[in-house]
Short mmCIF file of C-alpha atoms in Angstrom, two decimals:
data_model
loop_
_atom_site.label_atom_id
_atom_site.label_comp_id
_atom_site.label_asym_id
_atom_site.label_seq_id
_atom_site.Cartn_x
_atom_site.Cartn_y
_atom_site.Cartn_z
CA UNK A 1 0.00 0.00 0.00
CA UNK A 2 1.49 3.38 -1.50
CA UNK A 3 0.76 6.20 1.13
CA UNK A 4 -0.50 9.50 0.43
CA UNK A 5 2.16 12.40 -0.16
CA UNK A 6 1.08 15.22 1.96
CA UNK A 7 3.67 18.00 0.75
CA UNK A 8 7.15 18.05 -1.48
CA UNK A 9 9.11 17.48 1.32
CA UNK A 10 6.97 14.11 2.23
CA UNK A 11 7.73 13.43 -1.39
CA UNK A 12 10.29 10.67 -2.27
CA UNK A 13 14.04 11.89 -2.92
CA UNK A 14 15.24 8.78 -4.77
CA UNK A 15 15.27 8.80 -8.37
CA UNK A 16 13.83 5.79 -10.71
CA UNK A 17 13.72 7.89 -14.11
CA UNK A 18 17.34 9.00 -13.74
CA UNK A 19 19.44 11.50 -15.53
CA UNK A 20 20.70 10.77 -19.04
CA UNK A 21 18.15 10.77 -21.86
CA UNK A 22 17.69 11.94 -25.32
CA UNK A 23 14.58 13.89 -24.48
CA UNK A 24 14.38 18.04 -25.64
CA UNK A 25 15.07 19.83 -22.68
CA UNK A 26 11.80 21.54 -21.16
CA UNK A 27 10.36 17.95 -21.94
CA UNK A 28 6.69 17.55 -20.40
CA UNK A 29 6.64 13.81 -20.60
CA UNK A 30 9.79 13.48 -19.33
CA UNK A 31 9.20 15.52 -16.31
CA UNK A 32 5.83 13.76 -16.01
CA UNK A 33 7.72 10.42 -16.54
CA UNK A 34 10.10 11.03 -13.31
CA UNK A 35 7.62 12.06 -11.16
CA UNK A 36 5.86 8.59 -11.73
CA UNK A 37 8.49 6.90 -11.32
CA UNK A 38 9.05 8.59 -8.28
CA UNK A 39 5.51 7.93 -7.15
CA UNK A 40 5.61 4.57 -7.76
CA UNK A 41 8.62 2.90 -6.61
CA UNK A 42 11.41 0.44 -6.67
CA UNK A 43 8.90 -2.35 -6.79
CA UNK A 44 7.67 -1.30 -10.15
CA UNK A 45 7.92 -2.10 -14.24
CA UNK A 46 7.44 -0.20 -17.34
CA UNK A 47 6.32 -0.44 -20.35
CA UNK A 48 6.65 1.48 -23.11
CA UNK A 49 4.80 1.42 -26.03
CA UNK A 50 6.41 3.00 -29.04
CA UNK A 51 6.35 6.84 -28.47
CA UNK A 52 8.60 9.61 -27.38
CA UNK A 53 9.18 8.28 -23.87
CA UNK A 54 10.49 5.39 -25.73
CA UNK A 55 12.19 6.62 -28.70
CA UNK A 56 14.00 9.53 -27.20
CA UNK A 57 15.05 7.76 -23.60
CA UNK A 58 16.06 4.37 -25.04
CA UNK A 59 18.58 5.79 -28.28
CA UNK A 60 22.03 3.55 -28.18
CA UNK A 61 21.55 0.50 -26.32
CA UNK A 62 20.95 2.44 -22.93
CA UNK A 63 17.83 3.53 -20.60
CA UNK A 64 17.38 6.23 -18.07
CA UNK A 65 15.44 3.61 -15.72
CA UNK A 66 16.48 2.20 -12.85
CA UNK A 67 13.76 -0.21 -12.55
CA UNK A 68 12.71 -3.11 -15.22
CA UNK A 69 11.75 -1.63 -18.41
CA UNK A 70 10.70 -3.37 -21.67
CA UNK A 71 9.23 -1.54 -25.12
CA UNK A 72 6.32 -2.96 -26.68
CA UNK A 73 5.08 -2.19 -30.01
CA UNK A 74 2.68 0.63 -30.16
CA UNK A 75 -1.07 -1.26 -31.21
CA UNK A 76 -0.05 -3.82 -27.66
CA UNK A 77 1.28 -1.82 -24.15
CA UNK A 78 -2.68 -3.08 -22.53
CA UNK A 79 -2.05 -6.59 -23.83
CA UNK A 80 1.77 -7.09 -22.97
CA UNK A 81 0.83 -5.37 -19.03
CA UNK A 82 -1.84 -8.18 -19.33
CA UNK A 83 0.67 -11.13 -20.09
CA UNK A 84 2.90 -9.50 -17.29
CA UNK A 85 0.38 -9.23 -14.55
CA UNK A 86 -1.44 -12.90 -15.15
CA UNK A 87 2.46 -14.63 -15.62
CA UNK A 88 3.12 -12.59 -11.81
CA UNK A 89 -0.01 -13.79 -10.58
CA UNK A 90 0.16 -17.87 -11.76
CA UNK A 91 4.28 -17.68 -10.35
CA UNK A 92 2.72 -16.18 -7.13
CA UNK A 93 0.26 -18.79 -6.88
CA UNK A 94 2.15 -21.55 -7.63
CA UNK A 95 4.84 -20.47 -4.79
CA UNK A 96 7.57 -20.31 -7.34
CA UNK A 97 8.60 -16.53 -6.10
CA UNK A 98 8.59 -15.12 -2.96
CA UNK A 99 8.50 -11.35 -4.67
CA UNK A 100 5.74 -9.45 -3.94
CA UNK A 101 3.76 -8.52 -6.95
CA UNK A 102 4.84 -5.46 -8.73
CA UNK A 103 3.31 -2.19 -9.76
CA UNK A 104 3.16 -2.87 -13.32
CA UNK A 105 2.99 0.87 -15.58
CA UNK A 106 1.76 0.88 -19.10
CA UNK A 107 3.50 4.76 -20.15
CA UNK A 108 1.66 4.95 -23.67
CA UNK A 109 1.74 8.34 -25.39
CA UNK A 110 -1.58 10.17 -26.94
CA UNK A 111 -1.47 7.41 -30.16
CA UNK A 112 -1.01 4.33 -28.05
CA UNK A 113 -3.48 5.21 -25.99
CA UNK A 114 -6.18 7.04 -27.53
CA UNK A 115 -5.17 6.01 -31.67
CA UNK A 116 -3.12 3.05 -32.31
CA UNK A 117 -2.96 1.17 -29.00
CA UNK A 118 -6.96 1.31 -28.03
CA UNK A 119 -7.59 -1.84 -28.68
CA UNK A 120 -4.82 -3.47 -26.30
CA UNK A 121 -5.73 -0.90 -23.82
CA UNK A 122 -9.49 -1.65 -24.01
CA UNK A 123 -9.28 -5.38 -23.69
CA UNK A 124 -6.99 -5.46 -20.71
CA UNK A 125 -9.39 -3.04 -19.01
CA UNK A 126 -12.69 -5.28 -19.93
CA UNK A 127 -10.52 -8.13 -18.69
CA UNK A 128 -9.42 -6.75 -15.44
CA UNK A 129 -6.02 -6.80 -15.19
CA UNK A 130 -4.33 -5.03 -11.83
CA UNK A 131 -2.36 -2.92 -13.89
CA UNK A 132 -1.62 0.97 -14.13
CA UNK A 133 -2.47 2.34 -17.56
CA UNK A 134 -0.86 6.12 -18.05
CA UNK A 135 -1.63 8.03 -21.12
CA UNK A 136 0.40 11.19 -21.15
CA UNK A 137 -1.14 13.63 -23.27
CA UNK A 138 1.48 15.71 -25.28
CA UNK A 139 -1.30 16.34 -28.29
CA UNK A 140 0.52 15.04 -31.65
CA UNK A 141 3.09 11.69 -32.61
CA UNK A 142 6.00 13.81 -31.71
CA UNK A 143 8.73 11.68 -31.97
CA UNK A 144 8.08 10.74 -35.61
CA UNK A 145 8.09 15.04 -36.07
CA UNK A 146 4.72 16.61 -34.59
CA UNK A 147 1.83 14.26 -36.70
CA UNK A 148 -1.46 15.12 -35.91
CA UNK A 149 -3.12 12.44 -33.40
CA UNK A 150 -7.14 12.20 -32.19
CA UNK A 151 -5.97 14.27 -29.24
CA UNK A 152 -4.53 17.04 -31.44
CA UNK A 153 -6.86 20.09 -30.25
CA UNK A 154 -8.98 21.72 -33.37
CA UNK A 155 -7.57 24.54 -34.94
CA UNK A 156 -3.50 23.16 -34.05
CA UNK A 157 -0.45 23.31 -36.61
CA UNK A 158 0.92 19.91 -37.30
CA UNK A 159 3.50 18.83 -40.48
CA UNK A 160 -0.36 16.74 -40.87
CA UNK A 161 -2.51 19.27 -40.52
CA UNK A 162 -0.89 22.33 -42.16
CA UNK A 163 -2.82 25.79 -42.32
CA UNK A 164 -2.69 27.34 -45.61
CA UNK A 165 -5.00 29.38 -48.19
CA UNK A 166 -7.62 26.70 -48.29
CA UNK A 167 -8.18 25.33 -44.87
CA UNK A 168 -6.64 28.41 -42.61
CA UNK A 169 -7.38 27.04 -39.54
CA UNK A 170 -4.92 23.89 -39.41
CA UNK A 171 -6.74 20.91 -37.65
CA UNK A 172 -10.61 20.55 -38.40
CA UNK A 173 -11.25 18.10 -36.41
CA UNK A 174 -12.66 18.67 -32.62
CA UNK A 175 -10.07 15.89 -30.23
CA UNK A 176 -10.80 12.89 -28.87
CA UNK A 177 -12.23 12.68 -24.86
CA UNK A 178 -9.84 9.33 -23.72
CA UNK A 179 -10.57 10.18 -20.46
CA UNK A 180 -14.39 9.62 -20.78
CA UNK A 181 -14.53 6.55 -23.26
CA UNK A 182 -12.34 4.70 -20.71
CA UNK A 183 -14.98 5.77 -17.77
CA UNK A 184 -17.81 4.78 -19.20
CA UNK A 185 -17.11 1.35 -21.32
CA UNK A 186 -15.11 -0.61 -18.87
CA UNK A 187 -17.06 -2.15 -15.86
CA UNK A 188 -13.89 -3.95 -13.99
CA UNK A 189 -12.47 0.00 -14.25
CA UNK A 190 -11.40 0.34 -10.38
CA UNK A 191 -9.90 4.06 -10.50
CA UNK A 192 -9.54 6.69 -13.18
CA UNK A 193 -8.18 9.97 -13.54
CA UNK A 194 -6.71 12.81 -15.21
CA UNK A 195 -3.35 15.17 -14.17
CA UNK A 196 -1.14 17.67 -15.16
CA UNK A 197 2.70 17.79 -14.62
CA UNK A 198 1.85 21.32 -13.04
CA UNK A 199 0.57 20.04 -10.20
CA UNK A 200 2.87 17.42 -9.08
CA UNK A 201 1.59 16.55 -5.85
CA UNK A 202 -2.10 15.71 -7.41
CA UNK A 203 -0.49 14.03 -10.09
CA UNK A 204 1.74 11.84 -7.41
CA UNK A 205 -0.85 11.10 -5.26
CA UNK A 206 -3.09 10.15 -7.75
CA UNK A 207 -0.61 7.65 -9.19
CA UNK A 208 -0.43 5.81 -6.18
CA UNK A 209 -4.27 6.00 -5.74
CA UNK A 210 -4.30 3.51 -8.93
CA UNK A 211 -1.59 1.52 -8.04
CA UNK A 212 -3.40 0.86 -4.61
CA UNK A 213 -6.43 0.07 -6.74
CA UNK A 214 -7.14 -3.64 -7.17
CA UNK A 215 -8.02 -3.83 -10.45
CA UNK A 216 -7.27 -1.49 -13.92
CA UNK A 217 -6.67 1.85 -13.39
CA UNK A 218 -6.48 4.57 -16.07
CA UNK A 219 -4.34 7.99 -15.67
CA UNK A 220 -4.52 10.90 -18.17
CA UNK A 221 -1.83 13.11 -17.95
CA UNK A 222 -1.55 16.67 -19.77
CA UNK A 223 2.12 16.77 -21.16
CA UNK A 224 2.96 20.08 -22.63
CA UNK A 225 5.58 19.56 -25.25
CA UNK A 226 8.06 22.30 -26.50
CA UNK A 227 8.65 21.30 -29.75
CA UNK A 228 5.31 20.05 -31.28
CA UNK A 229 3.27 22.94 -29.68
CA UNK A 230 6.20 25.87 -30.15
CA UNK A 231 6.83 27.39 -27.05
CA UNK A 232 10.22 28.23 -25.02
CA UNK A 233 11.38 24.99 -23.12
CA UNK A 234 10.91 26.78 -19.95
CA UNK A 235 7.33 27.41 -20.20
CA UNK A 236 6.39 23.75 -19.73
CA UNK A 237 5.19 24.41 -16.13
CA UNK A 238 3.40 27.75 -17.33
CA UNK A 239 1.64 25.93 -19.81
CA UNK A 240 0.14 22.90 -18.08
CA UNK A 241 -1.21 25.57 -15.57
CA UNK A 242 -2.69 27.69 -18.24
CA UNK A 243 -4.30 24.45 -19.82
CA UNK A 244 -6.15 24.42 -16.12
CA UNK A 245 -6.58 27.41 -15.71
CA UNK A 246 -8.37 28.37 -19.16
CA UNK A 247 -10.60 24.86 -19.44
CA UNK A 248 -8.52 23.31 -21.98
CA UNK A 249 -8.10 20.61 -19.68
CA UNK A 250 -9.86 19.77 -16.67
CA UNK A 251 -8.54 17.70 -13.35
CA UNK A 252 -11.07 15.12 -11.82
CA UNK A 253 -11.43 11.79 -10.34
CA UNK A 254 -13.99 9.32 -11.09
CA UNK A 255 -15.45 8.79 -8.08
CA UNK A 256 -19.10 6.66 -8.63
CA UNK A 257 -19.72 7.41 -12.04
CA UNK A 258 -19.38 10.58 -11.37
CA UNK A 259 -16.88 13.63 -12.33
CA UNK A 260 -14.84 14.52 -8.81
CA UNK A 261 -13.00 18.17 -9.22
CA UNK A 262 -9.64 17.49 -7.89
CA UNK A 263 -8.59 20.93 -8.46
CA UNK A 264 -11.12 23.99 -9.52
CA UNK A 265 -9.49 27.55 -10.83
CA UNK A 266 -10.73 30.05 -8.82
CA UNK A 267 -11.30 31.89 -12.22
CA UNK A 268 -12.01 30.25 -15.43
CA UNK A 269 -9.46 32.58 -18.44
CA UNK A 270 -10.76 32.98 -22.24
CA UNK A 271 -8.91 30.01 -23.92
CA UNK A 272 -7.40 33.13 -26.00
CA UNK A 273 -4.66 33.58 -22.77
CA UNK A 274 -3.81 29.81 -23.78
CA UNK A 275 -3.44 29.57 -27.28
CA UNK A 276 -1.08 32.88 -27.92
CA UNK A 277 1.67 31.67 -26.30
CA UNK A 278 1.91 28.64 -28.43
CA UNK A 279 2.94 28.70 -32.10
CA UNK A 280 0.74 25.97 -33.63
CA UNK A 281 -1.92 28.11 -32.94
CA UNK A 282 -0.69 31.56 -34.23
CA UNK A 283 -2.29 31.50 -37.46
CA UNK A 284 -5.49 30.94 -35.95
CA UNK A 285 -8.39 33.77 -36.73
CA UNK A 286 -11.03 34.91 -34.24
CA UNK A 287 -13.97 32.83 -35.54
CA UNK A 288 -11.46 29.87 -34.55
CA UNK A 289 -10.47 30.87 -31.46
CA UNK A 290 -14.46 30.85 -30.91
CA UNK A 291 -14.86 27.25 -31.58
CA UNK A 292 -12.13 26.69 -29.31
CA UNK A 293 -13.61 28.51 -26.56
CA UNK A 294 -17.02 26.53 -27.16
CA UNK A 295 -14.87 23.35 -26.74
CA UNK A 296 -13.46 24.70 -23.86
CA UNK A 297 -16.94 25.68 -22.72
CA UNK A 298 -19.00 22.04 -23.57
CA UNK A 299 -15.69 19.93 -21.74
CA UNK A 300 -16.14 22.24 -18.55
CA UNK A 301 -20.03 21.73 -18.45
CA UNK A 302 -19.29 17.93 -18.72
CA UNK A 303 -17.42 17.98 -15.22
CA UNK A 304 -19.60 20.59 -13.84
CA UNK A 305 -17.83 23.73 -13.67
CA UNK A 306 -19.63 26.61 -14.09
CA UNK A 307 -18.47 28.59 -17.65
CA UNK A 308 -17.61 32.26 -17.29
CA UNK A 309 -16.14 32.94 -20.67
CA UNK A 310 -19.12 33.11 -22.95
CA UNK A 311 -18.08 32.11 -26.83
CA UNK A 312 -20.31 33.67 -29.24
CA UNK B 1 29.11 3.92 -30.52
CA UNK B 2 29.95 0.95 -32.66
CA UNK B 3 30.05 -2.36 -31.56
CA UNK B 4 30.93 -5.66 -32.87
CA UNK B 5 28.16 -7.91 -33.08
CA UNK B 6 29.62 -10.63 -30.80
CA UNK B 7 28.91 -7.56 -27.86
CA UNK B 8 25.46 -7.17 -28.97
CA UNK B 9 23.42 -8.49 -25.27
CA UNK B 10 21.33 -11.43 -25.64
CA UNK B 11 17.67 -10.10 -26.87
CA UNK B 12 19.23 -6.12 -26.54
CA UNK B 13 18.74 -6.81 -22.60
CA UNK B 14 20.84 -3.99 -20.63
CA UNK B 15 21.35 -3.79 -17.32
CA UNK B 16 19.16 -0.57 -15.40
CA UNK B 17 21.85 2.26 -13.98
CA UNK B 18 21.79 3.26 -10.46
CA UNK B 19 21.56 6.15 -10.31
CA UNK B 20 22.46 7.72 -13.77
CA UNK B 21 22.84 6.91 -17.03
CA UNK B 22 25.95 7.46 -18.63
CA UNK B 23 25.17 6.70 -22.28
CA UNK B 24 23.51 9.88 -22.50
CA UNK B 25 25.46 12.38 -21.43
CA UNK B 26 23.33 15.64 -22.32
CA UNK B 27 25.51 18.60 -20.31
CA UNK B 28 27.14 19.27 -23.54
CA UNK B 29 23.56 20.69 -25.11
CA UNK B 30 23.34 23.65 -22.72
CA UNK B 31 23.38 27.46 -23.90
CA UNK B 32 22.59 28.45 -20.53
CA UNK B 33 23.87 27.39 -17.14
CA UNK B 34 21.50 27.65 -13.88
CA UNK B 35 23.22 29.72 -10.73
CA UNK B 36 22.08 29.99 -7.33
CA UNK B 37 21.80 33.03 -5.34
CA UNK B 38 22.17 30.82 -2.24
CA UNK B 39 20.96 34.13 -0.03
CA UNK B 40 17.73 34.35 -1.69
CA UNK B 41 16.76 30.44 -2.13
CA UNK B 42 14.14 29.58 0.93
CA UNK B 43 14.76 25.71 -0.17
CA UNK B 44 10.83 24.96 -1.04
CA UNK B 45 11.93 22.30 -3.48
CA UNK B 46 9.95 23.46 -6.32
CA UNK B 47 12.82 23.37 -8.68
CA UNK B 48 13.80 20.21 -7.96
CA UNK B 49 10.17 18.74 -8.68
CA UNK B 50 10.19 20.37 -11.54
CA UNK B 51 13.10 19.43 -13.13
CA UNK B 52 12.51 17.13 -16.10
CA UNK B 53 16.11 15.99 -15.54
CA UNK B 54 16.78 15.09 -12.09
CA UNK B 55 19.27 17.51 -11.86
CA UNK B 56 18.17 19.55 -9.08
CA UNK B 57 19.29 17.73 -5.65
CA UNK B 58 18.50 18.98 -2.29
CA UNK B 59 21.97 18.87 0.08
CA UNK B 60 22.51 19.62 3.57
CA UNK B 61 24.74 23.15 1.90
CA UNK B 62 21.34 23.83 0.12
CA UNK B 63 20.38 23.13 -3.62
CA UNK B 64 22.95 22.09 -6.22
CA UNK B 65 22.58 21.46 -9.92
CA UNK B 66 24.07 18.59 -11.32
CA UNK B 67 25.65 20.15 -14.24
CA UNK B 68 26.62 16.60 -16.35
CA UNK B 69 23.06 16.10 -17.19
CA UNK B 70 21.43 20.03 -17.15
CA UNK B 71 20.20 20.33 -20.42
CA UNK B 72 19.39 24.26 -19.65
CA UNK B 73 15.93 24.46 -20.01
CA UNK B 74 15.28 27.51 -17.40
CA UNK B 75 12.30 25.38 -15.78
CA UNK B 76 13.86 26.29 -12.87
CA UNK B 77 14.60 30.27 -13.01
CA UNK B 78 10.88 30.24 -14.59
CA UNK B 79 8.87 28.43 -11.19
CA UNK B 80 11.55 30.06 -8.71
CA UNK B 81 8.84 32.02 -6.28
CA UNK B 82 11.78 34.05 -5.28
CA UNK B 83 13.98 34.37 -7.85
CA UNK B 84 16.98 32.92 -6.44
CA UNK B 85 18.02 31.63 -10.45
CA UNK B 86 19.54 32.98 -12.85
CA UNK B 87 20.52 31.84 -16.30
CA UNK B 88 24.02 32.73 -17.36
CA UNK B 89 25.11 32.08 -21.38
CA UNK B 90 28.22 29.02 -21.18
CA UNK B 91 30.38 31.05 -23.31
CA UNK B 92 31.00 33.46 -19.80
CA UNK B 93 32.25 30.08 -18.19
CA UNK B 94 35.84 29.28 -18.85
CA UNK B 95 34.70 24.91 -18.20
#
């Protein structure tokens, strides 16, 4: 049993996502990536589905883990964490290990989780493995070179989804709600949230709220990324707050079937404060920016916090 | 980083490092090196959670940047509540 975290100085100083990896500096999933680590453990393994966190840590025969890692292709991180947790369980059973049975961490990007690997991810949840599924968020493929994935927002630059003369607004499509599909379609689901890197704390504690689970848990974490969304590489922090803070993204718990607010702004921003920071939205008009702020607007309502921004 | 194939581990299994890895040696990228105005810092530890590095420890003589792996970001000078960082350019360093 993981125990809560009360403050940063209750927080774990030992390193399991050590330094020494390939990642862009500023990186969002990386920071996101050590802080689960952190959360979770010695008595832990990882899996990493075909992404950034696996491309850009694992380059030359090497790994910035100090647990057991081991890649899996991107369409199969549920399925190989189901293989994983049922071998642990028979070799548990059978009294042929005296280890205790391991937090086992599926760290699948936006298109492993939400795209390419839904399938894998579905079926272990339906079956009920006790495993830890993490989708970090950072809102394109980025380590193939910023592709445009189901979770790219509407209206976002990607070398996919260029603006130009005859579709100015980049992205036409609205993103896809991970999050909710996996709360609503999976009936062994034990615990499921979402997080952001900016809060570190929530997104700690809530880590070890799904490990404790006994059963599938799903965590959604917002990963700013530097490159694919063009911003400075030290306004990662600023970003995932602003993301919070304007609606983009929204923390909660599932608690019941129902949407827990695990942190509420006090004051709900125009999406506007968001989106001008970042370049793959600067070509954006102001009948874009208003769909955007009726996204913003309909994903709040879903969770029940009250809209103050009104989009025309 | 060439190796002849007889080297190449048994199903590319590697051991895990301790505590760092030393295949990746990233100090080399940085434009900017972090400094600590050790009279201002208040030690609240939000650099070093914030670090997508590990490079921040905490010490008993206060915070210290581990400078092999600092890729020089500025995550920390940006979340610094008091401004106790600064980012200086590398070329004013003689190392």
């Amino acid at each position: 049993m993981l125990e809560e975290i009360k403050s940063l100085r209750k927080a774990p100083e030992e390193e399991y996502y050590v330094p020494g990896h390939r990642t862009c500096a500023g990186c969002g999933p990386a920071l996101q990536y050590r802080l689960v680590a952190k959360a979770a453990g010695p008595n832990t393994i990882f899996l990493g589905p075909t992404g950034c966190m696996y491309v850009a840590n694992t380059s030359y025969g090497c790994g910035p883990w100090a647990v057991p890692w081991i890649h899996t292709q991107i369409t199969n991180g549920g399925a190989v964490a189901s293989g994983i947790e049922a071998a642990y369980k028979a070799i548990i059973r059978k009294k042929k290990t005296d280890a205790e049975f391991p937090n086992i961490i599926v760290m699948a990007g936006d298109g492993g989780s939400s795209d390419i690997g839904l399938q894998a991810l579905s079926a272990a949840f339906y079956r009920g493995h006790n495993i830890l599924f993490i989708a970090y968020d950072n809102e394109s493929y980025a380590n193939t070179g910023i592709q445009t994935s189901p979770t790219t927002p509407y209206g976002a630059w990607t070398t996919f989804s260029p603006a130009g003369p005859v579709i100015p607004e980049g992205k036409k499509l609205m993103p896809k709600d991970l999050p909710k599909m996996m709360a609503h379609g999976h009936p062994e689901l034990k615990y499921l949230a979402t997080a952001s890197l900016s809060y570190p704390l929530d997104l700690m504690n809530k880590v070890r709220k799904g490990l404790n689970a006994e059963g599938p848990a799903f965590l959604y974490i917002h990963a700013p990324c530097p490159k694919g969304w063009s911003f400075p590489a030290d306004k990662t922090i600023e970003m995932g707050k602003l993301a919070v803070e304007t609606g983009m993204f929204q923390l909660y718990e599932l608690h019941e079937g129902q949407y827990k607010l695990t942190y509420q702004p006090k004051e709900i921003k125009p999406v506007e404060e968001y989106i001008k920071l970042q370049g793959r939205f600067s070509h954006l008009q102001p009948e874009h920016i208003q769909k955007l702020q009726q996204f913003a607007n309909g994903r709040l309502k879903e969770v029940g916090i009250e809209v103050s921004v009104p989009a025309q | 980083m060439s190796i002849s194939p007889n080297e190449v581990p048994f199903a590319g299994t590697v051991p895990s490092p301790k505590t760092e890895n030393e295949g990746m040696i990233t100090g080399s990228w940085r434009t900017r090196r972090p400094i600590l105005d050790t009279d201002k810092c208040t030690e609240c530890l939000i650099c070093w959670i914030s670090c997508p590095d590990s490079s921040i420890k905490s010490t008993t003589a206060g915070m210290e940047f581990n400078l092999k792996y600092c890729k020089g970001c500025g995550i920390c000078n940006e979340v610094c509540p008091v401004g106790a960082i600064s980012l200086v350019p590398e070329l004013d360093f003689e190392d």
